[in-house]
Every structure is written in structure tokens, then in C-alpha cells.
CSV table of C-alpha atoms in Angstrom, one decimal:
chain,number,residue,atom,x,y,z
S,192,MET,CA,149.5,161.7,218.5
S,193,GLU,CA,149.7,162.4,222.3
S,194,GLY,CA,147.2,164.9,223.6
S,195,ARG,CA,145.1,165.2,220.4
S,196,ARG,CA,141.5,164.0,220.0
S,197,PRO,CA,138.4,164.8,218.1
S,198,LEU,CA,136.0,167.2,219.8
S,199,HIS,CA,132.9,167.6,217.7
S,200,TYR,CA,131.5,167.5,214.2
S,201,VAL,CA,129.4,170.6,213.0
S,202,PHE,CA,126.1,170.3,211.3
S,203,LYS,CA,124.0,173.2,210.1
S,204,LEU,CA,120.3,173.2,210.8
S,205,ALA,CA,117.3,175.1,209.4
S,206,GLU,CA,114.6,174.0,211.8
S,207,ARG,CA,116.2,174.4,215.2
S,208,GLU,CA,113.6,173.2,217.6
S,209,LYS,CA,112.5,170.2,215.5
S,210,THR,CA,116.0,169.1,214.7
S,211,ILE,CA,117.1,169.3,218.4
S,212,LYS,CA,114.1,167.2,219.3
S,213,PHE,CA,115.2,164.6,216.8
S,214,TYR,CA,118.7,164.4,218.3
S,215,THR,CA,117.4,164.2,221.9
S,216,GLU,CA,114.1,162.3,221.6
S,217,ILE,CA,115.0,159.9,218.8
S,218,LEU,CA,118.8,159.5,219.1
S,219,GLY,CA,118.8,160.0,222.9
S,220,MET,CA,121.4,162.7,223.1
S,221,LYS,CA,121.4,165.5,225.7
S,222,VAL,CA,121.7,169.2,225.2
S,223,LEU,CA,125.1,170.0,226.8
S,224,ARG,CA,125.1,173.8,226.2
S,225,HIS,CA,123.6,176.5,224.0
S,226,GLU,CA,125.1,179.9,223.0
S,227,GLU,CA,123.8,182.8,221.0
S,228,PHE,CA,126.0,185.2,218.9
S,229,GLU,CA,125.1,188.5,217.4
S,230,GLY,CA,127.4,188.4,214.5
S,231,GLY,CA,129.9,186.2,212.5
S,232,CYS,CA,132.6,184.1,214.1
S,233,ALA,CA,136.1,185.6,214.2
S,234,ALA,CA,137.5,182.3,213.1
S,235,THR,CA,135.5,182.6,209.8
S,236,CYS,CA,134.4,179.0,209.9
S,237,ASN,CA,130.6,179.5,209.7
S,238,GLY,CA,130.8,179.9,206.0
S,239,PRO,CA,129.5,183.1,204.4
S,240,TYR,CA,127.2,184.0,207.3
S,241,ASP,CA,127.8,187.2,209.3
S,242,ASN,CA,124.3,187.3,210.7
S,243,ALA,CA,123.1,186.4,214.2
S,244,TRP,CA,123.5,182.7,214.9
S,245,SER,CA,123.5,180.1,217.6
S,246,LYS,CA,125.1,176.8,218.4
S,247,THR,CA,123.8,174.0,220.5
S,248,MET,CA,126.1,171.2,221.6
S,249,VAL,CA,124.4,167.8,221.9
S,250,GLY,CA,125.9,164.4,222.8
S,251,TYR,CA,125.9,161.4,225.1
S,252,GLY,CA,128.2,162.8,227.7
S,253,SER,CA,130.6,165.5,228.7
S,254,GLU,CA,132.6,167.3,226.0
S,255,ASP,CA,135.7,166.4,228.1
S,256,ASP,CA,135.5,162.7,227.1
S,257,HIS,CA,132.9,162.3,224.3
S,258,VAL,CA,132.7,163.3,220.7
S,259,VAL,CA,129.7,165.5,220.4
S,260,ILE,CA,127.7,167.4,217.8
S,261,GLU,CA,127.6,171.1,217.3
S,262,LEU,CA,124.3,172.2,215.7
S,263,THR,CA,124.7,175.6,214.0
S,264,TYR,CA,121.6,177.7,213.4
S,265,ASN,CA,121.9,180.9,211.2
S,266,TYR,CA,118.9,183.2,211.8
S,267,GLY,CA,117.1,183.9,208.6
S,268,ILE,CA,118.4,180.8,206.7
S,269,ASN,CA,115.4,178.5,206.0
S,270,SER,CA,117.1,175.6,204.2
S,271,TYR,CA,120.5,174.3,203.1
S,272,GLU,CA,121.5,172.2,200.1
S,273,LEU,CA,123.1,168.9,200.9
S,274,GLY,CA,126.2,168.0,199.0
S,275,ASN,CA,128.0,164.6,198.9
S,276,ASP,CA,130.9,165.6,201.3
S,277,PHE,CA,129.3,164.2,204.4
S,278,LEU,CA,128.1,160.6,204.1
S,279,LEU,CA,127.3,159.1,207.5
S,280,LEU,CA,127.4,159.6,211.2
S,281,THR,CA,127.6,156.2,212.8
S,282,ILE,CA,126.0,155.7,216.3
S,283,LYS,CA,125.9,152.4,218.3
S,284,LEU,CA,122.7,152.5,220.2
S,285,THR,CA,119.7,150.3,221.0
S,286,GLY,CA,116.1,151.3,220.9
S,287,VAL,CA,116.2,153.7,218.1
S,288,LYS,CA,114.1,151.7,215.7
S,289,GLU,CA,111.2,151.7,218.2
S,290,LYS,CA,111.4,155.5,218.5
S,291,LEU,CA,111.5,156.0,214.8
S,292,ASP,CA,108.4,153.8,214.4
S,293,ALA,CA,106.6,155.7,217.1
S,294,ALA,CA,107.4,159.0,215.5
S,295,LYS,CA,106.5,157.6,212.0
S,296,PHE,CA,109.9,158.6,210.6
S,297,ALA,CA,111.1,156.6,207.5
S,298,TYR,CA,114.2,154.5,207.6
S,299,GLU,CA,115.9,151.6,205.9
S,300,GLU,CA,116.7,148.5,207.9
S,301,TYR,CA,119.4,145.9,207.0
S,302,GLU,CA,120.6,142.6,208.3
S,303,GLY,CA,121.6,142.6,211.9
S,304,GLY,CA,119.4,145.5,212.8
S,305,ARG,CA,121.5,148.1,211.1
S,306,ILE,CA,119.4,151.2,210.2
S,307,LEU,CA,120.0,154.1,207.9
S,308,VAL,CA,117.9,157.2,208.6
S,309,ARG,CA,117.9,160.7,207.2
S,310,LEU,CA,117.3,163.7,209.3
S,311,PRO,CA,113.7,164.5,208.4
S,312,TYR,CA,114.4,168.3,208.3
S,313,SER,CA,116.7,170.3,206.1
S,314,PRO,CA,119.4,169.5,205.1
S,315,GLY,CA,118.7,165.8,205.6
S,316,TYR,CA,122.0,164.4,207.0
S,317,GLN,CA,122.2,160.6,207.1
S,318,PHE,CA,122.8,158.5,210.2
S,319,GLU,CA,123.8,154.9,210.5
S,320,ILE,CA,122.4,153.2,213.7
S,321,ILE,CA,124.0,150.0,214.9
S,322,ASN,CA,121.6,148.2,217.2
S,323,GLU,CA,124.1,147.4,219.9
S,324,GLN,CA,125.0,148.8,223.3
S,325,ALA,CA,128.2,150.9,223.1
S,326,GLU,CA,130.9,150.2,225.7
S,327,ALA,CA,131.5,154.0,226.1
S,328,ASP,CA,130.5,156.8,223.7
S,329,PRO,CA,127.8,155.7,221.3
S,330,VAL,CA,129.2,158.2,218.6
S,331,GLN,CA,131.5,155.8,216.7
S,332,GLN,CA,132.4,157.3,213.3
S,333,VAL,CA,132.0,160.1,210.8
S,334,THR,CA,132.3,159.0,207.1
S,335,LEU,CA,133.3,161.7,204.6
S,336,ALA,CA,133.8,161.7,200.8
S,337,SER,CA,137.4,162.0,199.4
S,338,SER,CA,138.4,162.5,195.8
S,339,ASP,CA,142.0,161.5,196.6
S,340,ILE,CA,142.7,158.9,199.3
S,341,VAL,CA,146.5,159.2,199.0
S,342,GLN,CA,146.3,163.0,199.6
S,343,THR,CA,143.8,162.4,202.4
S,344,ILE,CA,146.3,160.1,204.1
S,345,GLU,CA,149.1,162.5,203.7
S,346,PHE,CA,147.1,165.3,205.3
S,347,TRP,CA,145.4,163.5,208.2
S,348,GLN,CA,148.1,160.9,209.1
S,349,ILE,CA,151.4,162.7,208.3
S,350,LEU,CA,150.5,166.3,209.0
S,351,LEU,CA,147.8,165.9,211.7
S,352,GLY,CA,149.1,162.8,213.3
S,353,MET,CA,146.2,160.4,213.1
S,354,SER,CA,146.8,156.6,212.9
S,355,ILE,CA,145.5,154.4,210.1
S,356,VAL,CA,143.1,151.8,211.4
S,357,ASP,CA,142.2,150.3,207.9
S,358,ARG,CA,142.8,151.2,204.3
S,359,ASN,CA,142.4,150.0,200.7
S,360,ASP,CA,142.4,151.7,197.3
S,361,THR,CA,139.1,153.5,197.8
S,362,GLU,CA,138.9,154.3,201.5
S,363,VAL,CA,140.8,154.8,204.7
S,364,THR,CA,139.9,154.9,208.4
S,365,LEU,CA,141.9,156.9,210.9
S,366,LYS,CA,141.9,157.7,214.6
S,367,TYR,CA,143.8,159.3,217.4
S,368,ASN,CA,145.1,156.6,219.7
S,369,ALA,CA,143.5,158.0,222.9
S,370,CYS,CA,140.0,157.9,221.4
S,371,PRO,CA,137.9,155.1,219.9
S,372,PHE,CA,136.1,157.4,217.5
S,373,THR,CA,137.2,157.0,213.9
S,374,LEU,CA,137.2,159.2,210.7
S,375,ARG,CA,136.5,157.2,207.6
S,376,PHE,CA,137.1,158.7,204.1
S,377,LEU,CA,135.5,157.1,201.0
S,378,ASN,CA,136.3,157.7,197.4
S,379,ASP,CA,133.2,156.6,195.4
S,380,GLY,CA,134.4,158.1,192.1
S,381,ARG,CA,132.4,161.3,192.3
S,382,PRO,CA,133.8,164.8,192.7
S,383,VAL,CA,133.3,166.1,196.2
S,384,LYS,CA,130.5,168.7,196.3
S,385,HIS,CA,129.9,170.7,199.4
S,386,SER,CA,126.9,172.9,198.7
S,387,THR,CA,125.6,175.0,201.6
S,388,ALA,CA,125.3,172.3,204.2
S,389,GLN,CA,129.1,171.8,204.4
S,390,GLY,CA,130.4,170.6,207.8
S,391,ARG,CA,133.5,171.0,209.9
S,392,MET,CA,135.6,168.8,212.3
S,393,ALA,CA,137.0,170.2,215.5
S,394,ILE,CA,140.1,168.6,217.0
S,395,ALA,CA,141.8,169.4,220.4
S,396,ALA,CA,145.5,169.6,220.6
S,397,PRO,CA,148.0,170.8,223.3
S,398,GLU,CA,148.6,174.6,223.0
S,399,LYS,CA,152.2,174.0,222.1
S,400,ASP,CA,151.2,172.0,219.0
S,401,LEU,CA,149.0,174.7,217.3
S,402,LEU,CA,151.7,176.9,215.8
S,403,PRO,CA,153.8,173.9,214.6
S,404,ILE,CA,150.6,172.3,213.0
S,405,GLN,CA,150.0,175.6,211.2
S,406,GLU,CA,153.6,175.8,210.0
S,407,VAL,CA,153.9,172.2,208.8
S,408,VAL,CA,150.5,172.4,207.0
S,409,ASN,CA,151.6,175.7,205.4
S,410,SER,CA,155.0,174.3,204.4
S,411,ALA,CA,153.3,171.3,202.8
S,412,GLY,CA,151.5,173.7,200.5
S,413,TYR,CA,148.0,173.4,202.0
S,414,GLN,CA,145.8,176.3,202.9
S,415,ILE,CA,145.3,177.9,206.2
S,416,LYS,CA,141.8,179.4,206.4
S,417,THR,CA,142.4,181.3,209.6
S,418,PRO,CA,145.9,181.6,211.1
S,419,LEU,CA,146.4,181.0,214.8
S,420,ILE,CA,143.9,183.3,216.7
S,421,SER,CA,142.7,183.8,220.2
S,422,LEU,CA,138.9,183.7,220.7
S,423,ASP,CA,137.5,185.4,223.9
S,424,THR,CA,134.1,184.8,225.3
S,425,PRO,CA,133.2,186.8,228.4
S,426,GLY,CA,133.2,184.7,231.5
S,427,LYS,CA,134.8,181.7,229.8
S,428,ALA,CA,138.3,180.5,228.9
S,429,THR,CA,140.1,182.0,226.0
S,430,VAL,CA,140.8,179.4,223.3
S,431,GLU,CA,143.5,179.4,220.7
S,432,VAL,CA,142.3,178.2,217.3
S,433,VAL,CA,143.9,177.6,213.9
S,434,VAL,CA,141.6,176.7,211.0
S,435,LEU,CA,142.8,174.6,208.1
S,436,LEU,CA,141.2,173.8,204.8
S,437,ASP,CA,141.0,170.1,203.9
S,438,PRO,CA,143.3,169.5,200.8
S,439,VAL,CA,140.7,167.6,198.8
S,440,ARG,CA,137.8,169.8,200.1
S,441,THR,CA,136.3,166.9,202.0
S,442,LEU,CA,135.4,169.4,204.8
S,443,ASN,CA,134.6,173.1,204.7
S,444,CYS,CA,137.4,173.4,207.3
S,445,ILE,CA,139.1,171.7,210.3
S,446,SER,CA,139.4,173.6,213.5
S,447,ILE,CA,142.4,172.7,215.7
S,448,VAL,CA,141.8,174.2,219.2
S,449,THR,CA,143.7,174.2,222.5
S,450,ALA,CA,143.0,171.2,224.7
S,451,HIS,CA,141.8,173.1,227.7
S,452,THR,CA,138.8,172.0,229.8
S,453,LEU,CA,136.3,171.8,227.0
S,454,VAL,CA,133.0,172.7,228.8
S,455,GLY,CA,132.1,176.4,228.5
S,456,TYR,CA,134.5,177.8,225.9
S,457,ARG,CA,133.7,179.0,222.5
S,458,ILE,CA,134.7,177.1,219.4
S,459,CYS,CA,133.4,178.8,216.3
């Protein structure tokens, strides 16, 4: 779908400094920006937390042309329970094994140099590292659980305009044509359980698309978590946001935001 692309995936973190060091020193990402907030987000997508919080954006390049990671820290929350909704973040990058060895972090190694490693701090998200040099953005794919592949396809392809890259009876991989990053949904036969570490996907779309997206999703009988709203941050661009609930509860929610210049505006 023209003008739409993935922006970032949101992880919660309980140990901010240690976790950010893992992303920067082990995975080689850069801190792109950091923001502090005194209270809950008006878009209501930070779960049941109305306390002070922060977000740190990390990635391999500008938010204008890379899929990045938002690390959400809720003050006073010391741990999160990991569900089975998020399965993998796939990164194509060389040199990670050596950094893991030097830091004495545990990992599993497979044929071809593929590595699976869990974040060593709560809530223990899992990363897949492909030991190859990426042509562009090393962030390749997010894999999520789905309890209904057919309904997942209806929502993400028909309603949100993603293209199918590959599919079978138990999984589907989708993307927006302008971006090599893919979303993979896998049905492993288990009910999807979010727990408190539930995540969120943010997608950019032209401003003219936001209300039609909200209307078509609503007409299809799916839930709107937060109807179209403007979020203002002093000194930064106002952003329009509509927040959707994934139909099979693969994600806590999906934020569709205006595709302005991405650096420096607030996406809750």
C-alpha cells in the first residue's frame, strides 16, 4: 500500500540501563532519542500504566528509513511476565557471537551461524541473529503468534494493505512493498497469551488514510482501541494516531500514525 511502512516495534523493559546496553553494545544499535513523560499516554497504548514513564528509541539508522525499536520503561515496575505473543526479532548482523561470548551471555547456535539469544533481563524477549551482513537495515523481521491465520490475513492484508510474501496453513509472512522488513505470524496450536510484556507495532500511513483505516476496520467488526486523535508534544510536530486492536490478540495494539518526518515526534 503506497505511503505505508512499519515504524517500530515496542518492547517493555524493567532494567533500563542494562537493557539499553544490551541493544547498543551487543546488538550494535544506536540510541536515536530518549523522552520522559510524567503520566500515561493519551493514546492509551501503554497498557494499564498511568505512572511516569520513558521511551528510548534504538536502531541501526534514522527513523525515516529504518525499522527501529521503542524501549518503554515504566517507573516503579520491576519485572514483566513474558507471554507467547511475541516470538522473535530477526536481525541480520555479523560479530554478535563474539560479543555474546565476551559478555558471557548464553545463546543457542545452529547450522550456518544462526543464533538464538534471550534478553538476559526481564522480560526475556528472544532474538534471532543471522550471521550475515545486511544490505540495508539489519532489522529483518518480527515473528508473532496467531491463533487464526485466516483472520490474521484478512486483517493485515485486506484491511491494512500489506502484501503476502509467503503463506501456508500455519503461518503467513507479510510486508509493505516499500520496505524489506516483514511481519511473520505463526500458529503453533497454542492460545495466544499476552501477559504483562505485551508489545505493539507502529505503522506510518499518509494522513488522508487514517480515518478510512479506522472506518474500514470498524465496519469489519474489529475493535478500535483509541479513535483518531492528535498528540501534541511541545516543540515537536503534532501527530495523528488511530490505535487498533489485533483481531486475534496477537498484539496489544497497532498504532497507525501520520507519515510526517519521523524524527522528533511523539508516538505513544
